[in-house]
Structure formats: C-alpha cells, structure tokens
Amino acid sequence: MLTFSASRVLQSLGVLLIASLMTFSLIFLLPADPARLVAGPSASVQTVGSIRRELGLDRPFAAQYALYLGHLLQGDLGRSYKQQTGVRELIASRVWATFQLMLGAIFLELLLGLPLGIWAALRRGRWPDRLVMGFAFLGASAPQFWLGLSLVYLLAYGLNLFPLGGYGGLSHLFLPALTLGLGGAGWYARVIRSSLLDVLSRDYVRTARAKGLSGSRVVVRHALRNAVSPIVSMIGLDIGVFMGGVVVVESVFGWPGLGRLVWDAIRVVDIPVIVGVVIFSALIITLANLLADLVQLLIDPRIRYS
Amino acid sequence: MKRRTGTTLIGLTLLVTGVLSSARAAPQQGGSITVSYKDDVTTLDPAVGYDYQNWPMEKMVFDALLDYVPGGTTLTPRLAAKMPEVSKDGKTYTFTLRTGVKFHNGRTMTASDVKYSLERVLDPKTKSPGQSFYTGIAGAQAFVDGKAKAVSGITVLAPDKVRITLDAPNAAFLNIMAMNFAFIVPKEAVAKAGADFGHQPVGTGPFTLKSWVSGQQLEFARNPNYFIKGMPHLDGVTVKVGLDPSVAYLSLQRGEIDLLGDGIPPAQFLQVTRDPKLKANVFSKTSVNTTYLTLNTGIKPLNDVRVRQAINMAINKTKILRIINGRGELAKSVLPPLMPGYDKAEAGYVYDPAKAKALLAAAGMKSGFETTLYTTSTDPNPRIAQSIQQDLAQIGVKVQLKSLAQSSVIDAAGTPKTAAMVWSGGLAWTQDYPDPSDFYWPILSCKSAVQGGWNWPFVCDKALDARADKADRMVAPAQQTARLKEYASIFAAMNKQAVWVPVFHEVRYTMKSDRLVGSVDDLLDPTHFINYERLSVK
Amino acid sequence: MAWRRFSRDKAALTGLMLCTLIVLAALLAPWLAPHDPNFQFPDGLSLDGAPQPPGRAFLLGTDLLGRDLLSRLLWGARASLLVGLIANGIAVVIGVLVGALGGLARGVVGTLIMRFTDVMMAFPVLLLAIALTAILRPSLWIVTLVIALLNWVAVARVVYAQVVSLREREFVEAAQAVGASGSRILRRHVLPHLLPTALVWGSLGIGTTVLLEATLSFLGVGVQPPTPSWGGIINESQSYLTTAPWLVLCPGAAILLTSLGFNLLGEGLRDALDPHGRG
C-alpha cells in the first residue's frame, strides 16, 4: 500500500507538471497582449511597453516558464495582473465558497441518489424503477446553465422560495448546489441500483431472503456495504466533474468561488490566475482520486493494486 | 420628444428641490448604505485602478490637489488651498497646499508627498496605466527611462508649496492634476503595504477602507478628521460584489441594497420605466462617452472616403437605440454633447440607404463588397453588430462577424491592416478628463495610429495634428473660447473624413432606495460617477 | 438478435424517435422554418426594444433582435448536430486507435499512452475547453476540434480495457503465433470486435458533445453569430429570464431533448449489443 501511494503521488506530480506546461503554452498562443489589458485604453503605447517589460512578458517562453516553475516549487503562484494581489491569496479567498458548493452538491447527490437507487432496485422493472431511470437520464441530459436558470425562474423568482443568487447561508447554497449535483444524483441512483441488483441476485442473499429475513434488513446488511466502494470512487470522480461545472454554476448564481475567479480571469486574460486555478484544480482532482482509492483500499481489502 | 419630457422633468425636480431646500435642513449625518456590483473590485491603488467601478471608490479614500465642482466640469481646489499660479509662458504651475491635512495614519500631508505621488505614477515599477499623462512634466522622461533619480520638473519650495514645470504648455494639465492618478499617497504606507497597497489604501479622503473580503464585500467608514467640515454625511458605505444586476435590482426592492452600481439591468429596465411608482428613484444622465464603429482607412475599399460615408449613411442608429432599450442618445459626431467644444450645429450623417448606395456606386462598388466586423462577445454587443450586419447587407456590403473576447478584439483592432471594422461597444471611448484633447490624441492622432494603439481607423492627418498641438498651447484663460472653437473645427474636419460611425452616447441609468438621499449630480457625476461624500440617508 | 432486443426496449425506441425528429428538423429546416432565421423583423421588437411573446405572427415569439425564435431553433439544430456528429466522430476514431494501440503495444509505449490518458483524466475538462475556446478565436471548427480533443480520452480507456482482454483470447494469440504482423492483427482481429463499442460511444458521446457545445456557446465562446445555436440564444437572452422566459426555456428544452435522445439511444445500443455489460 505504501509503494502504491508513493507511485500515485509521483504520478500526481507529473500530472501537475504537464498541467502547468499545457496551460502556460496555451496562453502563448493567444492573440492578445496582457500588458494592454493591464494598462487599459488610456495608456500610451510607451506605457504599455514599459508595463510589458515590468511583467516580464518580453522574455522568451522558456525563460518565463522556468521562472514560473521555480516559483511554483516554492508554492508561489505569482501575482494577478489585474487584481493587485497574489494568486495564492486569491485562490485561498475563493476556495471555501467552492468547497461549500461541492460539499452541498455531494450531499444532495447522496440524499437523492441513495434512496432513489434503493427504491428502483427493490421495485425492479416496475414503475418506480422506470421513474428513477427516467430521472437519471434527464439529469444527465440537462445542460447545467439552463437547469440553473430554470430553477432560478421557477423557485426563486416565481415562488420566491430562495434568494435569486449571491453568497450567503444555506438558503443561498441550495439552488446552486442542486444545479451542480442534480445530474450526479441520477448517476448515483443508477450505480446504487445496479450494485444492489448484483447483490440481490447472489446466492447467499437469496438464501437469506428465502429464510424469511425481511427485505430491508438484507439490503442494509449486504447490499449497501457492497455499494460503498463504487460510491467512494464516484465522489472522487465527481470532484473532477465539479471543477468544470462550477465555472457555469457560479457564473449563473453569482457565487464567489474559484469558477467565477477563473472565468473573470479568462475574460481579461489574467494569465497567472488562469494557470494558477488550473494547476490548483488538477491538484484537487488528483488528491480526491488518490484519497478515494486509499479509502476503498481500507474498506475493501480484496482490491489489490499493482 | 421623449428626451424633452425627461429634461423638463429634471428641470421641474430641480425647481422643486430648490424651493424645498431653503426650508429643509442640511443633509442628515450618520447612517450607512450598501452599493452593489457584479464584478469584484480589482484594486484601490489610485495609480493603478482605472475603471468605472474603482474610480469612485478611490475618490472615497484619496484626494487630489484639484477636483471638479459637483456635477460639473469646472475645476476647483481640493488639497490645494487655491487654484495654482501659472507662469506667463504657461509652463510653470505653483501649487499652495491646505495646511494641517492629515492622512488616515495620522501624519500631516506636505509638498514632498505631492512629489512622491507623481513620481510613483511615473515609475515603471508601479505599472501605472496613467504614466503617459505625466510624461509632459520636465525631466519625467529621463526619470521613466531610469536616467534620473528624481523628476527635475517637480520642486518642493516649502512644506506647503510645490512647483511643477512642463516641457511645453498644455491646456489640459490642470485636468490631468485632478485625475485619480494624481491622488496624494503617503510614502510610508506604500512602503509598508508593498505591492498590496491597492488592498490596504491609505489616503486623505472622506472615508477609510475598513475591511475587504475578496469576492464578497468592501466596507468603508467615515473619516472623522476629514478636512472639509461636515463631510461626509454617511458613517459607512458597504460595497457588495458578485451580485448579478438582476439580483441586485430585486434586493434593492427588498431594501437590502441602496444603490445599483451597475445600473438597471436591461430586462428590468422596461418594467421600471413602465412603472410610475418606481420612476421616482430612477436617475439618468448622458455620460461623456461615444460608442462607435471604426472604419480602417488602411484596408480596401474603406480607404475611399466615399465608401466610409456610405457606411455612415447606411447604419440605422435608431434601430440600435431600440436594441439597447433607448439607453443612449443618438450620436452625430465624435465629441459627446457634454464635452466642452461640442458643436450643437453638427448634423452628422443622416440615415439614407438610397444615398449610401449611390455613393458606393460612385466609388465603383456598385455590387458591394465583403468585409469583417469585430465585436466583443458580451451582450448586447453581438446583437448590435448583427443589426449593423443587416443594415450593411441592404446596400450590398457583406459583413462577416467576429465576436471575440475583449482582449482579442483590442489586439486585432490595434494591429494595422487587420480589423476592417470594429464595433466599440464595451470598449467605447469615455473621457479621462473633460477636455476635447482627450478625444483627439489617444484615438485619432498620428501618434496613436501605431501597433497596439487605440486609433483603430489608423487615421493620420498631420495638418490636424498640428492644429490640435497649437490649440493645446493656448493656456491663458482668455484664450479658452477660441481654443474650444478650434477643437470644434478640428472635429468637424474629422467628421468629414468619416473614419468613425458615431452611433450613440450612452445614457447611464441608476436606481436608489427610498431612504438614500442624493441628487442626479451626486449619483451620476460626470467625473466622480458616484459622489459618495455628498450622499446621505433619511 | 440485437435488433430484436433493441426493439423491445421502450426507452431505446424513444431515444431513436427523438434522434430521428432532431435530425429531420435539422435537415428540413429550410422548409420547416416559417421565416428567415436571421432576419430582424421591424415588428419583431416593441418600440422600447422588448421581444414579442409567442403569438400568431411568431409562433414561439421573437428574440431580442426581433428574429423568429422557432426558425432559429430549427436552424440551430444544424449547428448542434454538426458539432455533435463531427466532434464525437473524431473523438471516437482517436479514442479507438489510441486505446487499441495502447492495448496491443506491450511495454513502454503502451504504458506511456495509458499514463497520458491518466493525466488527461485529472484535467478539469470543461475548464480547459472554456479557456481554450475563449483564448483561440472562437469558431464552429475550433469548438468542434476542442471538444474532440477532450472527449477521446474516455473512449480510449474503454477500448484499452477491451483490447487487453481481447489479446489474451486464443484467436489473437494464435495469429501472433503464426507470425501475423501487428497491423494485420489490429485490422483483422481486434478492430471488428471494437465495432459495437465504437457504435455505442458514437451515440452516447453525441449527448455529451451537444451539451458541451451548448455550454461553450452559452458562455459566449462558441458558435459565432448570426449562425443560430441553442446555447447562443440562451446566452443572448438570459438577462431577460424574468420578462421573456420563453427565450431561455425553449432552446434549453431543445438541448435537453437532443442530449436525452442520444443518451437513450446509446444505452439502448449498449444493452442490445452487449447484454452482459450493464452499467
């Protein structure tokens, strides 16, 4: 297990290195001058030139990237061009909001997905099963931005049940978390359903049922334990999906998290912020997957990793 | 017609308030307000932050030597005790400072702070967008290039006296000294905060920054030692960011917000203007801005003035105004109506597709031509570009749209022979200071018609440059009428060349809560935007 | 055999029906659309610039430039399907080739290929797509390429797993034993077995691609105006949500139904072609 973790950590470092190189070189393709964006319209061409030199943008690609990597190794993500502050501080100030949103989404996914999946499995082939499967398909097919806007229109504007957007307590969190998690809830339901069906068809469960143990106790004892492992790995994967989803959801709901930070940065070509958030996201995704693998290993020792 | 009623209404309100004010006491002291914005505030460093959002907030924390009278474009002393003495040749300005003005950290402001603040803006390390406004000061260029340790043209004569010498007379220099870039900052506070001064600003202004939570809100508190007695009226101002304009609008109705920083969102705008009850809290004013379409004179067939004039006549500006729900004033020339030097008699090009077609035919383009139009991709600009596209199709001009991120548009527009037409929406020219030279040099002169410049038609008329240069040397107060007349004539000549299609001057709308007390001049000031120190609550 | 299973699957048939409808709408748009999708009708906007609600002249109302929404929705199916089909087609081809190569090439090459897909999996895909399309000047083709370059990874990993299990099978081992060349094994013995996988992903992937295209257009970095696109219509009109909700609800429903159709179809195909591999 130790060698496994060590190799995974090494691999994660590789991921981060490639992530930084890819984003950094991408930015060099871009047909825009960040110095002009820092300077704004009123600055003369000379001023723009002097800002370009100050930012080090006149240096060759390799030199800029090497400098960046050097700082990165010390945990320094550089300074934002537009906001007069460090990228690390910017990310730190936004990460909690995004974390809340993801936590809320995962919670709602489990809250909806678990019971629906169990219900569908126990009523296999009957109307609850079809209903749940239909919900799963719809959830996977609905565009998040549209789902968000529709929820705002119906529940916040129409029925006045929730605030229209912005940052705040649980009432503010609910709609964006639901938008982020609804698609995943259907997915969870499907996985739990098939995992249960798998267990229910096994001989020992059939025997237990035949012996007269009640259905629900069978489910609790054997089936759910069997479903924990896929759920853990799904939560790990979810983080990756969410990292993209928050860009859309946070922009629809005005949620002050990483997604808004990076989208605002993309619009004004604030390179250090874009690269910083991408590297940070890759780090979070890798960590989440690593953690999920380790947890699985702990709860289910049958799994062997090479 | 509609506008006239608007003006009469404002006139009436002014009259009514005038009558009432004699009876009413001074604005109530105390209380606080909340203002909403969508985007996060980038910085409050006055040498760096330069957009409509942080501009008024910087004015809360800092002061310059000069300022404008509320709601107007007339200069008035602020940190200066009086207007400066100007030498005969118009090159030397001597400022006398108010005495006893204290920074928020308790230290008394002196003339060396003026020298430091201006040198800080010029220092390339500051990366100030305003650097080039001050390179006209004697010795500034040498300082910028690192050849001198100090700017020779700024001399501290006494703790309350500073003299600034220019290389050449510049009629707009005092306007430049009233810009936020010329705000006075204390050296020790800048040194202490380092690169984070924009988040820990220390100035002399009517408010201090109390707290700042990135992506959420900024809190300002009243400066109890402010040097203007009785100012400001409010105890505090909270700026909430990350609020979508439509969310902010509803929060305002629920009483959670007192002022919409981004104005009224388009969809709700129609509701508001149709509802007489809401109208009392709605204010509007034409801003000193022109939104236009540029025609690149370096690209065929737009190099032909007849083709450019034809395009000017083919664009239905009334239709564009309808797309923006009438939130603009139809533009006839480059200069906006509130800019000194604006010529009311200028008729511009009237919408006339038939005449446009004839002009095209005369230019040998009877069957039209194909061209491209760049626009930023934020609503409503792609819509307006599509409207222009349809208008031009009527005279046989086939337009391909390129709707790009703002940065890409700026890059293409500032590269010679690249962008044939650029719709300036989202990047429209707004005054830096109320002087017509600001609508000439940065956007229509030869020196701005270069790679990376803002002269997107790449027009370069040396004769007009010479005339503008001569006009800028007319600094004596007695010459001002003649100077403005000369600028009006320069812009008339520019209009004949039709390198722009001036489309509209933006009319800014804002909405306040019932409890907030403020006039249209306080809420939509041409230079302050929002004049926080004059607001109060009831 | 497979068809019989498929035809008994009601969900799959619904999917097939939806897909057929959308494809027909896209193909027949010039005849079905009541108006020119790009013409800005003078009476399509009120005097103060409000769009017209659904009514007799404009069945689904007009958009914020006074254009007929129904016509734009019908023509918009073209952009969505075009991007969906082409981007996903490219992704499936790349995915199958890379996956097959990774599975067949033992040793360093195989490991390297699959490690690369690991790296791609740890990437915030949507984030990258948004950054890419915003930074490169957006156009229909850039959007298509970006989506293709991001979507092949999932296919590659599925194919890889399949090939690894295939190569242990007797017929491949036998072919290798008689000295058949690598490319011959790939063509004759491996690729035919991958056909069902390609077909399933060819359909399932379109659902994802359509969503991705709509999202990019919604953020304003997708298909260029005036070409109608569903995500683009929502982007233009989202600020009018409370006063003109049909401008957001209708194109959203179109995206939902298209994506749903291809997802149902893909799942149905998977079940029909491989009854044991239920996910």
Coordinates of N, CA, C and O in Angstrom, one line a residue, chain B residues 270 274 325 383, chain C residues 43-46 48-54 61-67 237 240 243-244 246-247:
Chain B
L270 N -37.2 47.8 -18.6 CA -38.5 48.0 -19.2 C -39.6 48.1 -18.1 O -40.5 49.0 -18.1
R274 N -41.8 51.5 -17.2 CA -43.3 51.4 -17.4 C -44.0 51.6 -16.1 O -45.2 51.8 -16.1
N325 N -32.8 49.5 -25.6 CA -33.9 50.0 -24.9 C -33.9 51.5 -24.7 O -34.3 52.0 -23.7
R383 N -25.4 41.6 -30.6 CA -26.7 41.9 -31.2 C -26.6 43.1 -32.0 O -27.1 43.2 -33.1
Chain C
D43 N -41.2 44.6 -36.9 CA -42.2 44.5 -35.9 C -42.0 43.4 -34.9 O -42.8 43.0 -34.1
G44 N -40.8 42.8 -35.0 CA -40.4 41.8 -34.0 C -40.0 42.3 -32.7 O -39.9 41.6 -31.7
L45 N -39.7 43.6 -32.6 CA -39.4 44.3 -31.3 C -40.4 45.4 -31.1 O -40.8 46.1 -32.0
S46 N -40.8 45.5 -29.8 CA -41.6 46.7 -29.5 C -40.8 48.0 -29.6 O -39.6 47.9 -29.7
D48 N -39.9 50.1 -27.4 CA -38.9 50.2 -26.4 C -37.9 49.0 -26.4 O -37.2 48.8 -25.4
G49 N -38.0 48.2 -27.4 CA -37.0 47.1 -27.5 C -37.3 45.8 -26.8 O -36.4 45.0 -26.6
A50 N -38.6 45.5 -26.5 CA -38.9 44.3 -25.9 C -39.2 43.2 -26.9 O -39.8 43.6 -28.0
P51 N -38.8 42.0 -26.7 CA -39.2 40.9 -27.7 C -40.7 40.6 -27.7 O -41.3 40.9 -26.7
Q52 N -41.2 40.1 -28.8 CA -42.6 39.7 -28.9 C -42.8 38.4 -28.2 O -42.1 37.4 -28.5
P53 N -43.9 38.2 -27.4 CA -44.2 36.9 -26.8 C -44.8 36.0 -27.9 O -45.1 36.4 -29.0
P54 N -44.8 34.7 -27.6 CA -45.4 33.7 -28.6 C -46.8 34.2 -29.0 O -47.6 34.7 -28.2
G61 N -42.6 33.3 -30.5 CA -42.2 34.7 -30.1 C -40.9 35.0 -30.9 O -40.4 34.3 -31.7
T62 N -40.4 36.2 -30.5 CA -39.1 36.7 -31.2 C -38.0 36.8 -30.2 O -38.3 36.8 -29.0
D63 N -36.8 36.9 -30.7 CA -35.7 37.1 -29.8 C -35.4 38.6 -29.6 O -36.2 39.4 -30.1
L64 N -34.3 38.9 -29.0 CA -34.0 40.3 -28.7 C -33.6 41.1 -29.9 O -33.3 42.3 -29.7
L65 N -33.5 40.5 -31.1 CA -33.3 41.4 -32.3 C -34.5 41.3 -33.2 O -34.5 41.7 -34.3
G66 N -35.6 40.8 -32.7 CA -36.8 40.7 -33.5 C -36.8 39.6 -34.5 O -37.5 39.7 -35.5
R67 N -36.0 38.5 -34.2 CA -36.0 37.4 -35.2 C -36.9 36.3 -34.7 O -37.2 36.2 -33.5
S237 N -30.1 35.9 -24.2 CA -31.4 36.3 -23.6 C -31.5 36.0 -22.1 O -32.5 36.3 -21.5
Y240 N -33.0 38.4 -19.7 CA -34.4 38.7 -19.9 C -35.2 37.5 -19.3 O -36.4 37.4 -19.6
T243 N -38.6 38.5 -17.8 CA -39.6 39.1 -18.6 C -39.9 38.3 -19.9 O -41.0 38.4 -20.4
A244 N -38.9 37.5 -20.4 CA -39.1 36.8 -21.6 C -38.6 35.4 -21.4 O -37.7 34.9 -22.1
W246 N -39.5 32.5 -22.3 CA -39.6 31.5 -23.4 C -38.2 31.5 -24.2 O -37.9 30.5 -24.8
L247 N -37.5 32.6 -24.1 CA -36.2 32.7 -24.8 C -35.2 31.8 -24.2 O -34.2 31.5 -24.8

